[in-house]
mmCIF file with all atom_site columns, C-alpha atoms in Angstrom:
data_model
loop_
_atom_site.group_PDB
_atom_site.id
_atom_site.type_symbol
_atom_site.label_atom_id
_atom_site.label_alt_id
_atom_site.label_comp_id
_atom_site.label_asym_id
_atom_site.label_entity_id
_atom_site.label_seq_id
_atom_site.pdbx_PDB_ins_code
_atom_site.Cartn_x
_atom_site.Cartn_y
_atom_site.Cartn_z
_atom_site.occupancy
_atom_site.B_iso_or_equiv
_atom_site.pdbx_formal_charge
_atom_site.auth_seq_id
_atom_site.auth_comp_id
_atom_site.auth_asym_id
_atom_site.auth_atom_id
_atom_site.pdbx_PDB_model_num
ATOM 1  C CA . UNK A 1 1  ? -24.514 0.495  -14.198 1.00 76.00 ? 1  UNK A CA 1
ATOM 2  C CA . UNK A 1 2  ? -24.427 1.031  -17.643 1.00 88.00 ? 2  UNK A CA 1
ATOM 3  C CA . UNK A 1 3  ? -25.074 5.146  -17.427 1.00 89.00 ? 3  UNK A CA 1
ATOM 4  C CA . UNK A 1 4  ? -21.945 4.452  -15.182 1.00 90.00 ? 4  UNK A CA 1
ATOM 5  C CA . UNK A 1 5  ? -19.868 2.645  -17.496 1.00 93.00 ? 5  UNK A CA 1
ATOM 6  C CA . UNK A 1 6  ? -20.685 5.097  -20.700 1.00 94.00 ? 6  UNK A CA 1
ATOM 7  C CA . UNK A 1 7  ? -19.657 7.864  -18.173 1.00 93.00 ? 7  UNK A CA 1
ATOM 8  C CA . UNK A 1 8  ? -16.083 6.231  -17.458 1.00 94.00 ? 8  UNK A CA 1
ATOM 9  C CA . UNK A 1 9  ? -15.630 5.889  -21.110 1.00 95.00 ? 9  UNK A CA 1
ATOM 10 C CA . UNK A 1 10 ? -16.637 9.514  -22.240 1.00 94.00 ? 10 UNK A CA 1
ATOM 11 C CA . UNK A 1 11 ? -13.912 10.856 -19.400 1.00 95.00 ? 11 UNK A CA 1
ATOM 12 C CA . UNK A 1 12 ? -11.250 7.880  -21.230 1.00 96.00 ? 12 UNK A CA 1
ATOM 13 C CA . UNK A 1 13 ? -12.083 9.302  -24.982 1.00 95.00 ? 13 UNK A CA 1
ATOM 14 C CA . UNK A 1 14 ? -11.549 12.683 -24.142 1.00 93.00 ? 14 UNK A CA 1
ATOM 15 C CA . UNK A 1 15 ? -8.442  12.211 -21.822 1.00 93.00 ? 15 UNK A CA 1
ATOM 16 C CA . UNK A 1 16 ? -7.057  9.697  -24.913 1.00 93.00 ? 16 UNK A CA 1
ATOM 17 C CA . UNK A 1 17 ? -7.937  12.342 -27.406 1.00 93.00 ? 17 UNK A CA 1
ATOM 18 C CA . UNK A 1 18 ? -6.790  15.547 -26.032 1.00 90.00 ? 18 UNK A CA 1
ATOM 19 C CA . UNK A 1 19 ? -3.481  14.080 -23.802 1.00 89.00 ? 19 UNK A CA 1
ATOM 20 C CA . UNK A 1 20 ? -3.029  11.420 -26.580 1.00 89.00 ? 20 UNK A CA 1
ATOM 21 C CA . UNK A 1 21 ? -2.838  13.698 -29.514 1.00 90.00 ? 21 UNK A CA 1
ATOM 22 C CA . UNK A 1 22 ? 0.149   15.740 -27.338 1.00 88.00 ? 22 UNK A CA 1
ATOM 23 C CA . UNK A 1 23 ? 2.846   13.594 -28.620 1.00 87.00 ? 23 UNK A CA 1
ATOM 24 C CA . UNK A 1 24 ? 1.528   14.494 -32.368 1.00 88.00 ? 24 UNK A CA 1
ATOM 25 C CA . UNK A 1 25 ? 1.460   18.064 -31.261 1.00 85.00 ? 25 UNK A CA 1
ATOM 26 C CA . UNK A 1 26 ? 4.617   17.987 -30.198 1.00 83.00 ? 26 UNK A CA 1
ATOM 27 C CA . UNK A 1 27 ? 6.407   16.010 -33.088 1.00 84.00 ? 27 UNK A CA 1
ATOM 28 C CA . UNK A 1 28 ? 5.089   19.351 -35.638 1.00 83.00 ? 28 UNK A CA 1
ATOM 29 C CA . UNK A 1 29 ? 6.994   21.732 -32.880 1.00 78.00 ? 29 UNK A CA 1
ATOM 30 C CA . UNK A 1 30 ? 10.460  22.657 -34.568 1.00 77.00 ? 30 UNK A CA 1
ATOM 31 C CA . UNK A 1 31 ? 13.693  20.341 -33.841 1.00 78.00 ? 31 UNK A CA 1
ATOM 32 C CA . UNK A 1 32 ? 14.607  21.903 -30.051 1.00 73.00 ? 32 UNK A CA 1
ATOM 33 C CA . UNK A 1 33 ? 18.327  22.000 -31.330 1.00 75.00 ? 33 UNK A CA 1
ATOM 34 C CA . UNK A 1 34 ? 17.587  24.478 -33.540 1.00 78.00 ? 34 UNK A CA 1
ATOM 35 C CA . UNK A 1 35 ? 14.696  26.281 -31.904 1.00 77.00 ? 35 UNK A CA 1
ATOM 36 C CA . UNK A 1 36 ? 15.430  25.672 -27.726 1.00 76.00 ? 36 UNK A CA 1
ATOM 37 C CA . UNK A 1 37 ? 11.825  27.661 -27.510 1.00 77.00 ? 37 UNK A CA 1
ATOM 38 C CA . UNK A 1 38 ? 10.472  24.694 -28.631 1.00 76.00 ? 38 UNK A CA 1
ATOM 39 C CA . UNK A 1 39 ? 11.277  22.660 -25.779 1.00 79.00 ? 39 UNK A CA 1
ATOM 40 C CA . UNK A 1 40 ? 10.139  25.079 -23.437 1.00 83.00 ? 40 UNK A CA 1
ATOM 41 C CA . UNK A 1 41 ? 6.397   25.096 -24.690 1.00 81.00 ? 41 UNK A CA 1
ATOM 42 C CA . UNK A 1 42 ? 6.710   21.132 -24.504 1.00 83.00 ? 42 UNK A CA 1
ATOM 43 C CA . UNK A 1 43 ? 7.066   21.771 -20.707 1.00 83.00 ? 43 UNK A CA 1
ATOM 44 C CA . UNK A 1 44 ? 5.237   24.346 -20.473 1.00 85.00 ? 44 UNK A CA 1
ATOM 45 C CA . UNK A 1 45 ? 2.177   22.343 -21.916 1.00 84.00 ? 45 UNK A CA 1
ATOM 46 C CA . UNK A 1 46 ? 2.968   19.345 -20.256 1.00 85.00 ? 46 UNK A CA 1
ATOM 47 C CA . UNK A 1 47 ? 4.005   21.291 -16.538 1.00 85.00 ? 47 UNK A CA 1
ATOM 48 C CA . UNK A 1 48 ? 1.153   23.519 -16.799 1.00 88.00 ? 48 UNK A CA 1
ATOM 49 C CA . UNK A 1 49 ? -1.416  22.878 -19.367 1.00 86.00 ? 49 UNK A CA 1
ATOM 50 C CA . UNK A 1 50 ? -2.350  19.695 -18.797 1.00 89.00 ? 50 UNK A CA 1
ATOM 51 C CA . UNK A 1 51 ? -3.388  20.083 -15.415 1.00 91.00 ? 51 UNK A CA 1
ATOM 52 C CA . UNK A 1 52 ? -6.357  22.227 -15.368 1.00 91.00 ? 52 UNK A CA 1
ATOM 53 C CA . UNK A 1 53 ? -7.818  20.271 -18.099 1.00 91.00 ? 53 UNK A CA 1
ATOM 54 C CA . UNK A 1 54 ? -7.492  16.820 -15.664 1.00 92.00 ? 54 UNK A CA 1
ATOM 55 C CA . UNK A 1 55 ? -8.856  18.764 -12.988 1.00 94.00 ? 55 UNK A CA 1
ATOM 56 C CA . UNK A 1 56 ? -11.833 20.041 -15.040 1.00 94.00 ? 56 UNK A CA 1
ATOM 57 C CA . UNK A 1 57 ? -12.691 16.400 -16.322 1.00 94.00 ? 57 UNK A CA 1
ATOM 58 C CA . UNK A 1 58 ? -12.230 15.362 -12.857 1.00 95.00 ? 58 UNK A CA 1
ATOM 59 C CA . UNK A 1 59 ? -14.467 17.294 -11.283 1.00 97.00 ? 59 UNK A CA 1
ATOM 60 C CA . UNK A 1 60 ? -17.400 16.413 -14.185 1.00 95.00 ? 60 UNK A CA 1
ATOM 61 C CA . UNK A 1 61 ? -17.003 12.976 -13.994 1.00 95.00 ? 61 UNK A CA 1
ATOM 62 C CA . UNK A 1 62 ? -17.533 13.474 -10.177 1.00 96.00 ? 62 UNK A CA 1
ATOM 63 C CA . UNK A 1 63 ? -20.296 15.133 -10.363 1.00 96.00 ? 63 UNK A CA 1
ATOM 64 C CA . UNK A 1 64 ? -22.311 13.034 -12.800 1.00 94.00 ? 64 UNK A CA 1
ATOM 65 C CA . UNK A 1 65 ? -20.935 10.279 -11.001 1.00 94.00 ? 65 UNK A CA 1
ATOM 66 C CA . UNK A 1 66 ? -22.797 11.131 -7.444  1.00 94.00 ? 66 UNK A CA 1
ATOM 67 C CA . UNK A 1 67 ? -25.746 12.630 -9.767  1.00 93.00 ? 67 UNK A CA 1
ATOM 68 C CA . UNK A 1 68 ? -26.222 8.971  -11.182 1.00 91.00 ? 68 UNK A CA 1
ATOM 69 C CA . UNK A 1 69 ? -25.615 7.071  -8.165  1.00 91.00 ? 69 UNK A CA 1
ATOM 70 C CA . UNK A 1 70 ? -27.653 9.477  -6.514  1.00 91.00 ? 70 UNK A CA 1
ATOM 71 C CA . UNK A 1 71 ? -30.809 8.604  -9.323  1.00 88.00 ? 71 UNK A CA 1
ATOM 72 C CA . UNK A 1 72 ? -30.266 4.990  -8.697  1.00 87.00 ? 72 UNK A CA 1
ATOM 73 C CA . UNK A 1 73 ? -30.757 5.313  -4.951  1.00 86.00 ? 73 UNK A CA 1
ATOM 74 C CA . UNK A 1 74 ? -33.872 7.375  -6.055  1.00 83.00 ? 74 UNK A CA 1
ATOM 75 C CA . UNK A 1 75 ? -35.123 4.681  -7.814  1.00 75.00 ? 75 UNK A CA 1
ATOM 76 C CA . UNK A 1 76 ? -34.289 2.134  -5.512  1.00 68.00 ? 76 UNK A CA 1
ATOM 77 C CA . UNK A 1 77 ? -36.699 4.307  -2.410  1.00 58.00 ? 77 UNK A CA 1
ATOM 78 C CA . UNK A 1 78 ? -39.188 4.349  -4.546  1.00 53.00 ? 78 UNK A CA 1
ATOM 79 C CA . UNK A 1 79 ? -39.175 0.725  -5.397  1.00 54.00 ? 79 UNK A CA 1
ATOM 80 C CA . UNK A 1 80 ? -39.379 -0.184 -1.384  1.00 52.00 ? 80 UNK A CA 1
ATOM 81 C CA . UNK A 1 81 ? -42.148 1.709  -0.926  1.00 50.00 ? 81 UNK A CA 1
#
């Protein structure tokens, strides 16, 4: 449970510090009035960027979720025996 729980909050940290830090990112890009470019990276970062890293995450905390569920059920056959 607790391997569980320090999982969950590894995924939160880095989802809070990489999409969290965006809107700090994107208050140093130049005003889009004068430089429309600007704007367009915003989107482009938030319309495209953005999701491969949630996938990425997704998929790891997936796959050390079933890894630790699957050592707990491990444990637990050996413990019937």
């Amino acid at each position: 449970m607790r391997r569980q729980f320090r999982l969950g909050l590894a995924v939160f940290g880095v989802l809070v510090g990489v999409v969290g830090a965006l809107p700090l990112v994107f208050a140093a890009l130049p005003d889009p009035a004068v430089r429309p470019a600007g704007a367009l990276v915003v989107w482009a970062v938030l319309g495209v960027g953005v999701y491969p890293l949630l996938v990425v995450v997704g998929r790891w905390y997936v796959v050390r979720a079933e890894r630790n569920e699957r050592d707990v059920a491990d444990g637990d056959e050996g413990a019937r025996r």
